[in-house]
CSV table of C-alpha atoms in Angstrom, one decimal:
chain,number,residue,atom,x,y,z
A,33,MET,CA,-11.7,-17.1,-13.3
A,34,ARG,CA,-10.9,-14.5,-10.6
A,35,ASP,CA,-7.3,-14.0,-9.7
A,36,ILE,CA,-5.9,-12.1,-6.6
A,37,LEU,CA,-2.8,-11.1,-8.6
A,38,THR,CA,-5.0,-9.3,-11.2
A,39,THR,CA,-6.9,-7.5,-8.5
A,40,LEU,CA,-3.8,-6.4,-6.6
A,41,LYS,CA,-2.2,-5.2,-9.9
A,42,GLN,CA,-5.4,-3.2,-10.7
A,43,GLU,CA,-5.2,-1.6,-7.2
A,44,HIS,CA,-1.5,-0.7,-7.8
A,45,ASP,CA,-2.5,0.9,-11.1
A,46,GLU,CA,-5.2,3.0,-9.4
A,47,LEU,CA,-2.6,4.1,-6.8
A,48,ARG,CA,-0.2,5.1,-9.7
A,49,ARG,CA,-3.0,7.1,-11.2
A,50,LEU,CA,-3.7,8.9,-7.9
A,51,PHE,CA,-0.1,9.7,-7.3
A,52,LYS,CA,0.3,11.1,-10.8
A,53,GLN,CA,-2.6,13.4,-10.0
A,54,ILE,CA,-1.5,14.5,-6.6
A,55,ASN,CA,2.1,15.2,-7.9
A,56,ALA,CA,0.6,17.4,-10.6
A,57,THR,CA,-1.1,19.7,-8.0
A,58,SER,CA,0.2,23.2,-7.0
A,59,ASP,CA,0.8,24.3,-3.4
A,60,ASP,CA,-2.3,26.4,-3.4
A,61,ASP,CA,-4.6,23.5,-4.5
A,62,THR,CA,-5.1,22.3,-1.0
A,63,ASP,CA,-8.6,20.9,-1.4
A,64,THR,CA,-7.5,18.7,-4.3
A,65,ARG,CA,-4.4,17.6,-2.4
A,66,GLU,CA,-6.5,16.7,0.7
A,67,ASP,CA,-9.0,14.8,-1.5
A,68,LEU,CA,-6.4,12.9,-3.4
A,69,LEU,CA,-4.5,12.0,-0.2
A,70,HIS,CA,-7.7,10.7,1.3
A,71,LYS,CA,-8.3,8.6,-1.9
A,72,ILE,CA,-4.7,7.3,-1.8
A,73,GLU,CA,-5.1,6.2,1.8
A,74,ALA,CA,-8.5,4.7,1.3
A,75,ALA,CA,-7.1,2.6,-1.5
A,76,LEU,CA,-3.8,1.8,0.1
A,77,ILE,CA,-4.5,1.0,3.7
A,78,PRO,CA,-7.0,-1.9,3.3
A,79,HIS,CA,-4.8,-3.3,0.5
A,80,ALA,CA,-1.6,-3.2,2.6
A,81,LYS,CA,-3.3,-4.5,5.7
A,82,TRP,CA,-4.8,-7.5,3.9
A,83,GLU,CA,-1.4,-8.2,2.4
A,84,GLU,CA,0.2,-8.1,5.8
A,85,LYS,CA,-2.5,-10.2,7.5
A,86,VAL,CA,-3.3,-12.8,4.8
A,87,PHE,CA,-1.4,-12.6,1.5
A,88,TYR,CA,2.2,-12.3,2.7
A,89,PRO,CA,1.8,-15.0,5.3
A,90,ALA,CA,0.3,-17.4,2.7
A,91,PHE,CA,3.3,-16.6,0.5
A,92,ALA,CA,5.8,-17.0,3.3
A,93,ASP,CA,4.4,-20.5,4.1
A,94,ARG,CA,5.3,-21.7,0.6
A,95,ALA,CA,8.4,-19.5,0.0
A,96,ASP,CA,11.9,-20.8,-0.4
A,97,HIS,CA,14.9,-19.1,1.3
A,98,GLU,CA,15.3,-16.4,-1.4
A,99,GLN,CA,11.6,-15.8,-1.6
A,100,LEU,CA,11.5,-15.2,2.2
A,101,LEU,CA,13.8,-12.2,1.5
A,102,LEU,CA,11.1,-10.8,-0.8
A,103,HIS,CA,8.6,-11.3,2.0
A,104,ALA,CA,10.8,-9.6,4.6
A,105,GLU,CA,11.5,-6.7,2.3
A,106,ALA,CA,7.8,-6.2,1.5
A,107,MET,CA,6.9,-6.1,5.2
A,108,GLN,CA,9.6,-3.6,5.9
A,109,GLU,CA,8.4,-1.4,3.1
A,110,HIS,CA,4.9,-1.5,4.5
A,111,ARG,CA,6.3,-0.6,7.9
A,112,ALA,CA,8.3,2.3,6.6
A,113,VAL,CA,5.3,3.8,4.9
A,114,GLU,CA,3.0,3.4,7.9
A,115,LEU,CA,5.5,4.5,10.6
A,116,THR,CA,7.5,7.2,8.8
A,117,VAL,CA,6.2,8.4,5.4
A,118,LEU,CA,2.5,8.8,6.2
A,119,PRO,CA,3.1,10.5,9.5
A,120,ASP,CA,5.6,12.9,7.8
A,121,ILE,CA,3.0,13.8,5.2
A,122,HIS,CA,0.3,14.4,7.8
A,123,ALA,CA,2.7,16.6,9.8
A,124,ALA,CA,3.4,18.9,6.8
A,125,ASP,CA,1.1,21.7,5.7
A,126,VAL,CA,-0.8,20.7,2.6
A,127,ASP,CA,0.2,23.9,0.8
A,128,SER,CA,3.9,23.3,1.5
A,129,ARG,CA,6.9,22.1,-0.6
A,130,GLN,CA,7.5,19.6,2.3
A,131,PHE,CA,4.1,18.1,1.7
A,132,ALA,CA,4.7,17.9,-2.1
A,133,GLY,CA,8.2,16.4,-1.6
A,134,SER,CA,6.9,13.8,1.0
A,135,VAL,CA,4.1,12.8,-1.3
A,136,LYS,CA,6.5,12.4,-4.2
A,137,VAL,CA,8.8,10.1,-2.2
A,138,PHE,CA,5.7,8.2,-1.0
A,139,GLY,CA,4.6,7.7,-4.6
A,140,GLU,CA,8.2,6.5,-5.6
A,141,MET,CA,8.2,4.1,-2.7
A,142,ILE,CA,4.8,2.7,-3.7
A,143,GLU,CA,5.9,2.4,-7.3
A,144,HIS,CA,9.1,0.5,-6.3
A,145,HIS,CA,7.1,-1.8,-4.0
A,146,ALA,CA,4.4,-2.5,-6.5
A,147,LYS,CA,6.9,-3.2,-9.3
A,148,GLU,CA,8.7,-5.7,-7.1
A,149,GLU,CA,5.5,-7.4,-6.1
A,150,GLU,CA,4.2,-7.6,-9.6
A,151,THR,CA,7.4,-9.2,-10.9
A,152,ALA,CA,9.4,-11.3,-8.4
A,153,MET,CA,6.7,-12.0,-5.8
A,154,PHE,CA,3.8,-12.5,-8.2
A,155,ASP,CA,6.0,-14.8,-10.3
A,156,ALA,CA,6.8,-16.9,-7.3
A,157,ILE,CA,3.2,-17.0,-6.2
A,158,ARG,CA,2.0,-18.1,-9.7
A,159,GLN,CA,4.4,-21.1,-9.3
A,160,SER,CA,3.3,-21.9,-5.8
A,161,PHE,CA,-0.5,-21.4,-5.9
A,162,SER,CA,-3.1,-23.0,-8.2
A,163,ALA,CA,-5.6,-21.0,-10.2
A,164,ALA,CA,-8.3,-22.1,-7.8
A,165,GLU,CA,-6.3,-20.9,-4.8
A,166,LEU,CA,-5.6,-17.5,-6.5
A,167,ALA,CA,-9.4,-17.2,-7.2
A,168,GLN,CA,-10.2,-18.1,-3.6
A,169,LEU,CA,-7.8,-15.5,-2.3
A,170,ASP,CA,-9.5,-12.9,-4.5
A,171,ASP,CA,-12.9,-13.9,-3.2
A,172,ASP,CA,-11.6,-13.8,0.4
A,173,TYR,CA,-10.1,-10.3,-0.2
A,174,GLU,CA,-13.3,-8.9,-1.6
A,175,GLN,CA,-15.2,-10.2,1.4
A,176,TRP,CA,-12.6,-8.9,3.8
A,177,LYS,CA,-12.6,-5.4,2.3
A,178,ASP,CA,-16.3,-5.1,3.1
A,179,SER,CA,-16.0,-6.5,6.7
A,180,SER,CA,-15.9,-4.7,10.0
A,181,ALA,CA,-12.5,-6.3,10.6
A,182,ALA,CA,-11.1,-4.4,7.6
A,183,ASP,CA,-12.8,-1.2,8.8
A,184,ALA,CA,-11.3,-1.6,12.3
A,185,ILE,CA,-7.8,-2.4,11.1
A,186,SER,CA,-7.9,0.5,8.7
A,187,MET,CA,-9.1,2.9,11.4
A,188,HIS,CA,-6.4,1.7,13.7
A,189,ALA,CA,-3.7,2.4,11.1
A,190,LYS,CA,-5.1,5.9,10.6
A,191,VAL,CA,-5.1,6.6,14.3
A,192,LYS,CA,-1.5,5.4,14.6
A,193,THR,CA,-0.5,7.7,11.6
A,194,ALA,CA,-2.3,10.7,13.2
A,195,ALA,CA,-0.6,10.1,16.6
A,196,ALA,CA,2.8,9.7,15.0
A,197,SER,CA,2.3,12.9,12.9
A,198,MET,CA,1.7,15.0,16.0
A,199,LEU,CA,5.2,14.0,17.2
A,200,ARG,CA,6.9,14.9,13.9
A,201,SER,CA,8.6,18.0,12.8
A,202,PRO,CA,7.9,18.0,9.0
A,203,SER,CA,11.1,19.8,8.1
A,204,SER,CA,13.5,17.2,9.6
A,205,PRO,CA,13.6,13.4,9.9
A,206,GLY,CA,12.5,11.7,13.1
């Protein structure tokens, strides 16, 4: 039987693999860095947006007081990546140490976030959702990823990142 938690874990593992590859690049390997960043964003943005729009709200509806803290933390981590980390990466020159450092921090944030999801949040979800519900969420996610709504939401996120990156100085915060 399908299971959304398995699918999300597989996507986390793919992101871990991509971050390992991009972190192994040298400053002069700009084409590889650009390609890997594109792949990271293509994997991450739909994943994160679906979590924000569907998965996290479903979790929050069934969460107890402590679990709501997990929900709030996860939402803030998504917000930090979208509003700060990605714009900083896009503001930096791909062949710079600033880019490499920002990507490294980005990967560490995603690793921390994924690990928390896979442990505390997924454990709580397994207790609150039936196998049939987890399978339905997986089906819904697969259909959503192929939808025009997913494309529009992902494009909107990319435009926001691009606009924010134009206002950044990559060598200093804010």
